[in-house]
Coordinates of C-alpha atoms in Angstrom, one line a residue:
X930 CA 0.0 0.0 0.0
X931 CA 1.6 3.3 -1.1
X932 CA 0.0 5.1 1.8
X933 CA 2.3 3.1 4.1
X934 CA 5.4 4.7 2.7
X935 CA 4.5 8.0 4.2
X936 CA 5.0 6.4 7.6
X937 CA 8.6 5.4 7.0
X938 CA 11.6 7.5 8.0
X939 CA 15.3 7.4 7.2
X940 CA 17.8 6.5 9.8
X941 CA 18.3 9.7 11.8
X942 CA 20.8 8.2 14.2
X943 CA 22.7 5.0 14.4
X944 CA 22.3 4.3 18.1
X945 CA 19.0 3.4 19.9
X946 CA 17.7 2.0 23.1
X947 CA 16.2 -0.9 21.2
X948 CA 16.2 -2.1 17.6
X949 CA 13.4 -4.4 16.3
X950 CA 14.4 -6.8 13.5
X951 CA 11.4 -7.3 11.3
X952 CA 8.4 -5.0 10.8
X953 CA 5.6 -7.6 11.2
X954 CA 2.7 -6.9 13.4
X955 CA 4.3 -8.3 16.5
X956 CA 7.5 -6.3 15.9
X957 CA 5.4 -3.1 15.5
X958 CA 3.5 -3.9 18.7
X959 CA 6.7 -4.3 20.6
X960 CA 8.1 -1.0 19.1
X961 CA 4.9 0.8 20.0
X962 CA 5.0 -0.3 23.7
X963 CA 8.7 0.5 24.0
X964 CA 8.3 3.9 22.4
X965 CA 5.3 4.6 24.6
X966 CA 7.5 3.9 27.6
X967 CA 9.9 6.6 26.4
X968 CA 12.6 4.4 24.7
X969 CA 14.3 5.3 21.5
X970 CA 13.3 2.6 19.1
X971 CA 13.9 1.7 15.4
X972 CA 12.1 -1.0 13.4
X973 CA 14.1 -2.4 10.5
X974 CA 12.1 -4.2 7.9
X975 CA 13.6 -6.2 5.0
X976 CA 10.7 -5.7 2.5
X977 CA 9.3 -2.5 0.9
X978 CA 6.2 -2.6 3.1
X979 CA 5.6 -3.0 6.8
X980 CA 3.4 -5.7 8.3
X981 CA 5.1 -9.1 7.7
X982 CA 2.3 -11.5 6.8
X983 CA -0.4 -8.9 7.7
X984 CA -0.1 -6.8 4.6
X985 CA -2.3 -5.5 1.8
X986 CA -0.8 -5.5 -1.7
X987 CA -2.1 -4.7 -5.1
X988 CA -0.6 -7.7 -6.9
X989 CA -3.1 -7.6 -9.7
X990 CA -4.0 -4.0 -11.0
X991 CA -7.2 -2.8 -9.3
X992 CA -7.3 -5.7 -6.8
X993 CA -6.0 -5.3 -3.3
X994 CA -5.2 -8.5 -1.5
X995 CA -4.5 -9.5 2.1
X996 CA -1.6 -11.3 0.6
X997 CA -0.9 -13.8 3.4
X998 CA -3.0 -13.4 6.6
X999 CA -6.6 -12.9 5.5
X1000 CA -8.9 -12.3 8.6
X1001 CA -8.8 -10.7 12.0
X1002 CA -9.7 -13.0 14.9
X1003 CA -7.2 -13.0 17.7
X1004 CA -6.1 -9.4 18.2
X1005 CA -6.0 -8.9 22.0
X1006 CA -8.4 -6.3 23.3
X1007 CA -5.8 -4.8 25.6
X1008 CA -3.5 -4.0 22.7
X1009 CA -6.3 -2.5 20.6
X1010 CA -7.2 -0.3 23.6
X1011 CA -3.6 0.6 24.7
X1012 CA -2.5 1.6 21.3
X1013 CA -5.9 3.2 20.3
X1014 CA -5.9 1.3 17.0
X1015 CA -9.4 2.4 16.1
X1016 CA -8.3 6.1 16.3
X1017 CA -5.4 5.1 14.0
X1018 CA -7.8 3.8 11.3
X1019 CA -8.5 0.2 12.2
X1020 CA -12.1 -0.5 11.1
X1021 CA -13.6 -3.9 10.7
X1022 CA -16.6 -5.6 9.1
X1023 CA -18.4 -8.0 11.3
X1024 CA -20.2 -11.0 9.9
X1025 CA -23.5 -12.5 10.9
X1026 CA -22.5 -15.9 9.5
X1027 CA -19.1 -17.6 10.2
X1028 CA -18.9 -20.6 7.9
X1029 CA -20.5 -22.1 4.8
X1030 CA -20.0 -25.7 3.8
X1031 CA -21.7 -26.8 0.6
X1032 CA -22.0 -30.5 0.0
X1033 CA -20.7 -31.7 -3.3
X1034 CA -23.2 -33.4 -5.6
X1035 CA -26.2 -32.3 -3.6
X1036 CA -28.5 -29.3 -3.0
X1037 CA -27.6 -29.2 0.7
X1038 CA -25.2 -26.9 2.6
X1039 CA -24.4 -26.0 6.2
X1040 CA -24.2 -22.4 7.2
X1041 CA -23.3 -21.4 10.8
X1042 CA -23.3 -18.1 12.5
X1043 CA -24.1 -16.1 15.7
X1044 CA -27.7 -17.3 16.0
X1045 CA -27.3 -20.6 17.9
X1046 CA -31.0 -21.7 17.5
X1047 CA -30.6 -21.3 13.7
X1048 CA -27.3 -23.2 13.9
X1049 CA -29.2 -26.1 15.5
X1050 CA -31.7 -26.1 12.7
X1051 CA -28.9 -26.1 10.2
X1052 CA -27.2 -29.0 11.9
X1053 CA -30.4 -31.0 12.2
X1054 CA -30.4 -31.3 8.3
X1055 CA -27.5 -33.7 8.7
X1056 CA -27.7 -35.1 12.2
X1057 CA -30.7 -34.6 14.6
X1058 CA -28.5 -36.1 17.3
X1059 CA -25.7 -33.6 16.8
X1060 CA -28.3 -30.8 16.8
X1061 CA -29.5 -31.9 20.2
X1062 CA -26.1 -31.7 21.7
X1063 CA -24.7 -28.7 19.8
X1064 CA -25.6 -26.1 22.3
X1065 CA -24.0 -28.2 25.1
X1066 CA -20.9 -28.6 22.9
X1067 CA -20.7 -24.9 22.2
X1068 CA -21.1 -24.0 25.9
X1069 CA -18.4 -26.5 26.8
X1070 CA -16.0 -25.0 24.2
X1071 CA -16.7 -21.5 25.3
X1072 CA -16.1 -22.5 28.9
X1073 CA -12.7 -24.0 28.0
X1074 CA -11.7 -21.0 26.0
X1075 CA -12.7 -18.5 28.7
X1076 CA -10.7 -20.4 31.3
X1077 CA -7.4 -20.4 29.5
X1078 CA -7.8 -17.2 27.4
X1079 CA -5.9 -15.2 30.1
X1080 CA -2.8 -17.2 29.4
X1081 CA -2.7 -15.5 26.0
X1082 CA -1.9 -12.2 27.8
X1083 CA 0.8 -13.5 30.2
X1084 CA 4.3 -14.9 29.8
X1085 CA 4.8 -18.6 30.1
X1086 CA 6.3 -20.4 33.2
X1087 CA 10.0 -20.8 32.9
X1088 CA 11.0 -23.9 34.8
X1089 CA 14.7 -23.2 34.2
X1090 CA 14.5 -19.9 36.0
X1091 CA 12.3 -21.3 38.7
X1092 CA 14.9 -23.9 39.6
X1093 CA 18.2 -22.1 39.1
X1094 CA 19.8 -18.7 39.2
X1095 CA 19.7 -16.0 41.8
X1096 CA 16.9 -15.5 44.3
X1097 CA 15.8 -12.4 42.4
X1098 CA 15.6 -14.5 39.2
X1099 CA 13.5 -17.2 40.9
X1100 CA 11.2 -14.7 42.5
X1101 CA 10.6 -13.0 39.1
X1102 CA 9.9 -16.4 37.6
X1103 CA 7.0 -16.9 40.0
X1104 CA 4.8 -14.2 38.4
X1105 CA 3.5 -16.4 35.5
X1106 CA 2.3 -18.9 38.1
X1107 CA -0.6 -16.6 39.0
X1108 CA -2.5 -16.7 35.7
X1109 CA -1.6 -20.3 35.2
X1110 CA -3.1 -21.2 38.6
X1111 CA -6.1 -19.0 37.9
X1112 CA -6.7 -20.9 34.6
X1113 CA -6.5 -24.3 36.4
X1114 CA -8.9 -23.0 39.1
X1115 CA -11.3 -21.8 36.5
X1116 CA -11.3 -25.1 34.7
X1117 CA -12.0 -26.9 37.9
X1118 CA -13.9 -30.1 37.2
X1119 CA -13.4 -29.5 33.4
X1120 CA -9.7 -30.3 33.7
X1121 CA -10.2 -34.0 32.5
X1122 CA -12.3 -33.0 29.5
X1123 CA -9.8 -30.1 28.8
X1124 CA -6.9 -32.6 28.7
X1125 CA -8.9 -34.9 26.4
X1126 CA -9.7 -32.0 24.1
X1127 CA -6.0 -31.2 23.8
X1128 CA -4.6 -34.7 23.6
X1129 CA -7.1 -36.6 21.6
X1130 CA -7.5 -36.6 17.8
X1131 CA -10.0 -33.9 16.6
X1132 CA -11.9 -36.6 14.8
X1133 CA -12.7 -38.3 18.2
X1134 CA -14.2 -35.2 19.8
X1135 CA -16.2 -33.0 17.5
X1136 CA -19.7 -33.2 16.3
X1137 CA -20.1 -32.4 12.6
X1138 CA -16.6 -33.7 12.5
X1139 CA -15.3 -32.7 9.1
X1140 CA -16.6 -29.1 9.2
X1141 CA -15.4 -28.3 12.7
X1142 CA -12.2 -30.4 12.5
X1143 CA -11.1 -28.2 9.5
X1144 CA -10.5 -25.4 12.1
X1145 CA -8.4 -27.8 14.2
X1146 CA -5.8 -28.3 11.4
X1147 CA -5.5 -24.9 9.9
X1148 CA -1.9 -24.3 8.9
X1149 CA -0.7 -27.5 10.5
X1150 CA 1.0 -30.6 9.1
X1151 CA -1.3 -33.0 10.7
X1152 CA -4.7 -34.6 10.2
X1153 CA -7.9 -34.6 12.3
X1154 CA -6.9 -38.2 13.2
X1155 CA -3.6 -37.0 14.7
X1156 CA -3.2 -37.2 18.5
X1157 CA -3.3 -33.7 20.0
X1158 CA -5.0 -32.0 17.0
X1159 CA -7.7 -30.6 19.3
X1160 CA -5.9 -27.6 20.7
X1161 CA -5.9 -25.6 17.5
X1162 CA -9.7 -25.5 17.4
X1163 CA -9.7 -24.2 21.0
X1164 CA -7.2 -21.6 20.0
X1165 CA -9.5 -20.5 17.2
X1166 CA -12.5 -20.5 19.5
X1167 CA -10.8 -17.8 21.5
X1168 CA -10.9 -15.7 18.4
X1169 CA -13.1 -12.7 17.6
X1170 CA -12.6 -9.0 17.8
X1171 CA -14.1 -6.3 19.9
X1172 CA -16.6 -8.6 21.5
X1173 CA -17.7 -10.4 18.3
X1174 CA -17.1 -14.2 18.3
X1175 CA -16.8 -14.4 14.5
X1176 CA -13.7 -13.6 12.5
X1177 CA -13.7 -10.1 10.9
X1178 CA -12.6 -8.6 7.7
X1179 CA -10.5 -5.5 8.0
X1180 CA -11.4 -2.4 5.9
X1181 CA -8.6 -2.0 3.4
X1182 CA -7.2 -5.5 4.1
X1183 CA -4.9 -6.9 6.7
X1184 CA -2.3 -4.2 6.0
X1185 CA -4.7 -1.8 7.7
X1186 CA -4.0 -3.6 11.0
X1187 CA -0.3 -3.2 10.6
X1188 CA -0.7 0.4 9.5
X1189 CA -2.7 1.3 12.6
X1190 CA -0.1 -0.3 14.9
X1191 CA 2.6 1.5 12.9
X1192 CA 0.9 4.9 13.3
X1193 CA 0.6 4.2 17.1
X1194 CA 4.3 3.4 17.3
X1195 CA 5.3 6.4 15.3
X1196 CA 3.1 8.7 17.4
X1197 CA 5.2 7.7 20.4
X1198 CA 8.4 8.3 18.6
X1199 CA 9.4 5.0 17.1
X1200 CA 11.3 5.1 13.8
X1201 CA 10.0 2.8 11.1
X1202 CA 12.3 1.7 8.2
X1203 CA 11.7 -0.4 5.2
X1204 CA 14.2 -2.0 2.8
X1205 CA 16.7 -2.3 5.6
X1206 CA 17.6 -6.0 5.7
X1207 CA 19.6 -7.0 8.7
X1208 CA 22.6 -9.3 7.9
X1209 CA 23.8 -10.0 11.5
X1210 CA 23.0 -9.4 15.1
X1211 CA 26.2 -8.2 16.7
X1212 CA 27.2 -10.0 19.9
X1213 CA 30.3 -9.5 21.9
X1214 CA 31.1 -11.6 25.0
X1215 CA 27.5 -12.8 25.0
X1216 CA 26.1 -9.3 25.1
X1217 CA 24.2 -7.6 22.2
X1218 CA 25.8 -4.5 20.7
X1219 CA 23.4 -3.9 17.8
X1220 CA 22.9 -5.1 14.2
X1221 CA 24.8 -5.0 10.9
X1222 CA 22.7 -4.2 7.8
X1223 CA 23.3 -5.7 4.5
X1224 CA 24.5 -2.4 3.2
X1225 CA 27.2 -2.3 5.8
X1226 CA 25.6 0.1 8.2
X1227 CA 26.1 -0.7 11.9
X1228 CA 23.1 0.3 14.1
X1229 CA 24.0 0.3 17.8
X1230 CA 21.6 -0.8 20.5
X1231 CA 21.8 -2.4 23.9
X1232 CA 18.6 -4.3 23.2
X1233 CA 17.6 -6.1 20.0
X1234 CA 14.2 -7.7 19.6
X1235 CA 13.8 -10.2 16.7
X1236 CA 10.5 -10.6 15.0
X1237 CA 12.0 -13.3 12.8
X1238 CA 11.4 -17.0 13.4
X1239 CA 13.7 -18.7 16.0
X1240 CA 15.5 -20.4 13.1
X1241 CA 16.3 -17.2 11.3
X1242 CA 17.2 -15.4 14.5
X1243 CA 19.6 -18.0 15.9
X1244 CA 21.0 -19.7 12.9
X1245 CA 20.9 -17.0 10.2
X1246 CA 21.5 -13.8 12.1
X1247 CA 23.9 -15.0 14.8
X1248 CA 27.4 -16.4 14.7
X1249 CA 27.4 -20.2 15.1
X1250 CA 29.7 -20.0 18.1
X1251 CA 27.3 -17.8 20.0
X1252 CA 25.0 -20.6 21.2
X1253 CA 25.6 -23.6 23.5
X1254 CA 25.2 -27.0 22.0
X1255 CA 22.2 -28.1 24.0
X1256 CA 20.4 -24.8 23.0
X1257 CA 21.2 -25.4 19.3
X1258 CA 20.0 -28.9 19.5
X1259 CA 16.6 -27.9 20.8
X1260 CA 16.3 -25.1 18.3
X1261 CA 17.1 -27.5 15.4
X1262 CA 14.2 -29.7 16.6
X1263 CA 11.5 -27.0 16.2
X1264 CA 9.0 -28.3 13.7
X1265 CA 8.3 -25.7 10.9
X1266 CA 6.6 -28.1 8.5
X1267 CA 3.7 -26.5 6.7
X1268 CA 1.0 -27.9 4.4
X1269 CA -0.2 -24.5 3.2
X1270 CA -0.4 -23.0 -0.3
X1271 CA -2.2 -19.7 -0.4
X1272 CA -3.8 -18.5 -3.7
X1273 CA -5.0 -15.0 -4.2
X1274 CA -7.5 -14.8 -7.0
X1275 CA -9.0 -11.7 -8.8
X1276 CA -12.6 -12.3 -9.9
X1277 CA -14.8 -10.4 -12.3
X1278 CA -18.0 -11.5 -10.5
X1279 CA -19.5 -13.6 -7.8
X1280 CA -19.1 -17.4 -7.6
X1281 CA -22.4 -19.1 -8.1
X1282 CA -22.8 -22.1 -5.7
X1283 CA -25.2 -24.9 -6.7
X1284 CA -26.4 -25.2 -3.1
X1285 CA -27.0 -21.4 -2.7
X1286 CA -27.5 -19.9 -6.2
X1287 CA -27.1 -16.2 -6.9
X1288 CA -30.2 -14.2 -7.5
X1289 CA -30.5 -13.5 -11.2
X1290 CA -29.8 -9.8 -12.0
X1291 CA -28.7 -9.0 -8.4
X1292 CA -24.9 -8.5 -8.1
X1293 CA -25.0 -8.2 -4.3
X1294 CA -23.2 -11.0 -2.4
X1295 CA -25.3 -13.3 -0.3
X1296 CA -24.6 -14.1 3.4
X1297 CA -22.8 -17.3 2.4
X1298 CA -20.3 -15.2 0.3
X1299 CA -19.3 -13.4 3.4
X1300 CA -18.4 -16.6 5.3
X1301 CA -15.3 -18.7 5.5
X1302 CA -16.3 -21.3 2.8
X1303 CA -15.1 -24.8 3.4
X1304 CA -14.8 -27.1 0.3
X1305 CA -13.9 -30.8 0.2
X1306 CA -15.0 -31.2 3.8
X1307 CA -17.7 -33.8 3.2
X1308 CA -15.8 -36.3 5.4
X1309 CA -12.9 -36.7 7.8
X1310 CA -11.6 -39.4 5.4
X1311 CA -11.3 -36.9 2.5
X1312 CA -9.3 -34.5 4.7
X1313 CA -7.1 -37.4 6.0
X1314 CA -6.4 -38.6 2.5
X1315 CA -5.2 -35.2 1.5
X1316 CA -2.8 -35.3 4.4
X1317 CA -1.6 -38.8 3.5
X1318 CA -1.0 -37.6 -0.1
X1319 CA 1.2 -34.8 1.2
X1320 CA 3.3 -37.2 3.4
X1321 CA 4.1 -39.0 0.1
X1322 CA 5.3 -35.7 -1.4
X1323 CA 2.2 -35.2 -3.5
X1324 CA -0.2 -32.2 -3.5
X1325 CA -3.7 -33.7 -2.9
X1326 CA -6.0 -34.0 -5.9
X1327 CA -8.8 -33.1 -3.5
X1328 CA -7.3 -30.6 -1.0
X1329 CA -9.0 -29.0 1.9
X1330 CA -10.0 -25.5 0.7
X1331 CA -10.8 -22.6 2.9
X1332 CA -12.2 -19.8 0.8
X1333 CA -13.0 -16.3 1.8
X1334 CA -14.0 -13.2 -0.2
X1335 CA -13.5 -10.0 1.9
X1336 CA -14.7 -7.8 -0.9
X1337 CA -18.2 -9.2 -0.2
X1338 CA -18.2 -6.7 2.6
X1339 CA -15.4 -4.3 1.8
X1340 CA -15.9 -2.3 -1.4
X1341 CA -12.4 -0.7 -1.3
X1342 CA -10.6 -3.9 -2.4
X1343 CA -11.8 -4.4 -5.9
X1344 CA -13.5 -2.6 -8.9
X1345 CA -17.2 -2.4 -8.7
X1346 CA -18.8 -5.8 -9.3
X1347 CA -15.5 -7.6 -9.0
X1348 CA -14.0 -9.4 -6.0
X1349 CA -10.8 -10.6 -4.4
X1350 CA -10.8 -14.2 -3.3
X1351 CA -8.4 -16.0 -0.8
X1352 CA -7.9 -19.7 -1.1
X1353 CA -6.1 -21.1 1.9
X1354 CA -5.4 -24.7 0.9
X1355 CA -3.8 -27.8 2.3
X1356 CA -2.1 -30.2 2.0
X1357 CA 0.8 -29.4 -0.2
X1358 CA 4.4 -30.5 0.5
X1359 CA 7.3 -28.1 0.8
X1360 CA 9.3 -30.2 -1.6
X1361 CA 7.2 -32.3 -4.0
X1362 CA 8.4 -35.7 -4.8
X1363 CA 8.5 -34.8 -8.5
X1364 CA 10.9 -31.9 -7.9
X1365 CA 10.9 -28.3 -6.7
X1366 CA 7.8 -26.1 -7.2
X1367 CA 7.9 -24.3 -10.5
X1368 CA 5.4 -22.4 -12.7
X1369 CA 4.3 -25.6 -14.4
X1370 CA 3.4 -27.6 -11.3
X1371 CA 2.0 -24.6 -9.5
X1372 CA -0.4 -24.1 -12.5
X1373 CA -1.2 -27.9 -12.4
X1374 CA -2.1 -27.8 -8.7
X1375 CA -4.1 -24.6 -9.1
X1376 CA -6.1 -25.7 -12.1
X1377 CA -6.5 -29.5 -11.4
X1378 CA -6.3 -29.5 -7.6
X1379 CA -8.3 -26.3 -6.9
X1380 CA -10.2 -24.7 -9.7
X1381 CA -11.6 -28.0 -11.0
X1382 CA -12.8 -28.8 -7.5
X1383 CA -14.4 -25.4 -7.1
X1384 CA -16.2 -25.9 -10.4
X1385 CA -18.0 -28.9 -8.9
X1386 CA -19.4 -26.6 -6.2
X1387 CA -19.7 -23.4 -8.3
X1388 CA -19.9 -24.1 -12.0
X1389 CA -18.5 -21.3 -14.1
X1390 CA -15.9 -20.3 -11.5
X1391 CA -13.0 -20.5 -14.0
X1392 CA -14.6 -18.0 -16.3
X1393 CA -14.6 -15.4 -13.5
X1394 CA -10.9 -15.6 -12.9
X1395 CA -9.0 -12.4 -14.0
X1396 CA -5.7 -13.3 -12.5
X1397 CA -4.1 -15.2 -9.6
X1398 CA -1.0 -15.6 -7.4
X1399 CA 0.1 -19.0 -6.1
X1400 CA 2.1 -19.0 -2.9
X1401 CA 3.5 -22.4 -2.0
X1402 CA 5.4 -23.1 1.3
X1403 CA 8.8 -22.1 -0.3
X1404 CA 7.2 -18.9 -1.5
X1405 CA 5.8 -18.1 1.9
X1406 CA 9.3 -18.6 3.3
X1407 CA 11.0 -16.5 0.6
X1408 CA 8.7 -13.6 0.6
X1409 CA 7.6 -13.3 4.2
X1410 CA 10.4 -15.1 6.1
X1411 CA 8.2 -17.9 7.3
X1412 CA 10.6 -20.7 7.9
X1413 CA 9.3 -23.8 6.1
X1414 CA 6.2 -21.8 5.1
X1415 CA 4.9 -22.1 8.7
X1416 CA 2.3 -19.4 9.2
X1417 CA 2.8 -19.8 13.0
X1418 CA 6.6 -19.5 13.1
X1419 CA 6.6 -23.1 14.2
X1420 CA 3.9 -25.7 14.7
X1421 CA 1.2 -25.1 17.4
X1422 CA 1.5 -28.7 18.5
X1423 CA 1.4 -29.4 22.2
X1424 CA 5.2 -30.0 22.4
X1425 CA 5.7 -26.5 21.0
X1426 CA 3.3 -24.5 23.2
X1427 CA 3.5 -22.4 26.4
X1428 CA 6.6 -23.3 28.4
X1429 CA 8.0 -25.3 25.4
X1430 CA 7.8 -22.3 23.0
X1431 CA 10.2 -21.7 21.4
X1432 CA 12.2 -24.3 23.3
X1433 CA 12.0 -25.9 26.8
X1434 CA 15.5 -24.5 27.7
X1435 CA 14.4 -20.9 26.8
X1436 CA 10.6 -20.3 26.9
X1437 CA 9.4 -16.8 26.5
X1438 CA 11.2 -13.8 25.2
X1439 CA 14.6 -13.1 26.8
X1440 CA 17.3 -15.3 25.4
X1441 CA 20.6 -16.6 26.9
X1442 CA 22.3 -13.7 25.1
X1443 CA 22.0 -10.5 27.2
X1444 CA 20.0 -7.9 25.4
X1445 CA 18.5 -10.2 22.8
X1446 CA 14.8 -11.0 22.8
X1447 CA 12.3 -12.8 20.6
X1448 CA 9.0 -11.0 19.9
X1449 CA 7.5 -13.0 17.0
X1450 CA 4.9 -15.8 16.8
X1451 CA 7.6 -18.4 17.5
X1452 CA 7.1 -17.4 21.2
X1453 CA 4.1 -17.9 23.4
X1454 CA 1.2 -17.7 22.8
X1455 CA 2.0 -18.5 19.1
X1456 CA 0.5 -17.6 15.8
X1457 CA -2.3 -15.5 14.6
X1458 CA -2.6 -11.7 14.3
X1459 CA -3.0 -11.2 18.1
X1460 CA 0.0 -9.1 19.0
X1461 CA 0.6 -10.8 22.4
X1462 CA 4.2 -12.0 21.6
X1463 CA 5.1 -8.4 20.8
X1464 CA 3.5 -6.9 23.9
X1465 CA 4.9 -9.5 26.2
X1466 CA 8.4 -9.2 24.7
X1467 CA 8.3 -5.4 25.2
X1468 CA 7.1 -6.0 28.8
X1469 CA 10.1 -8.3 29.4
X1470 CA 12.5 -5.8 28.0
X1471 CA 11.1 -2.9 30.2
X1472 CA 11.3 -5.1 33.3
X1473 CA 15.0 -6.0 32.5
X1474 CA 15.8 -2.4 31.8

């Protein structure tokens, strides 16, 4: 977005209290809180635009895409309030309906939203038994989410600090025990069912298994039949924005979130720089001294916060001799595998679904066009087979497709009567068995794996396509710095959450190198456009200062 460029400044000085490596939304949040506390802060972004994966880019003339992240769901209320993001231009479109699942080869579909009674009627079409227990299921999930949601706003327990170091270190490490204990107390008698939710395969737990289980595997290289695949659905259940339980579309695309945070940071004095790739984090005697840019510029700072993934931070930006062997071993074991290929599609009109046909002569989108639209979700077995195909190095011929069309609500994104479409698809391998991703096999996957499938639900879809961009896992890594293409900076599996994120030896934000902190989604509480890693990292820096 060209408007973002007016926020950027040139390097005024070459010494700061803190430097943030990477201008993704978490890095911007960290910078905003540090600047608000009176610290002199500079953000150094590699690309030409701020926002990381939360960006809006006009990659096809006239069509503005949320190029990677595509919906707002987890942004923490405290951050939105502290940084006054609404005042800085963050406006959202709320939806009455959350998901639309058409059934291939039939006239039936499932549409769920905020009206729980209507949801029950929808579910009864497929399973009267599930309809009877749906409200109980929803109340149970909401109760689980409410109990553990405060953990999203607090640092994780650090067992290493609790059991070693000075008395002051041990006492400071007690602080995270308070919200952890409160979460356990709130769960109370639900603890056994909470553990089952987190440890069991999603396929075992959920009603309407294929539709709901799709949320449990978003962005993850596992199947609904994989042990421990339940937590991701709970994580998404904690989503919503400004009191609305459904995911929102952001006016102007996801780049508007980053722009609002950037404006807040700049208001408090932070300097924001683009096209300033960092080559190395400078460390001497295990103490940070600043960063070296690729153009040879040295920027001095006693504190460096890295918004990059742990892999990029510790293996690409630091000298190999800086880290102890046990630390490096745990870092090397972080799982960054990703099944995601994101396709951005420009359309000249509305898709016309067999199960919910468009009104002739009426160009207005229907409620189902505003939803997250799930395709190839007729059964758990279909999703699982797509996963098995990927394990063999093949992109599935019938992939899980999560479709959304933010222009159904936001007219600023596309020419009148036209639309931008996001296809979040899985499962695709990082390295296909047939060889690296190239234009030919990208086109094959897009046409045969996706567009042909969509035609079965919405005939005539291909004729609507004006242009497209296909982002495979290597593309997501190359463009956005997402190691392995992982949208979460590392899997959200149970062995990589909370006190194990990024690694058990070093959970949280401060590292073993004095003055070096992590502030990206590779830290607790993980992925999603929530901002908590950035705020919690800034809090850790200010406490240490």
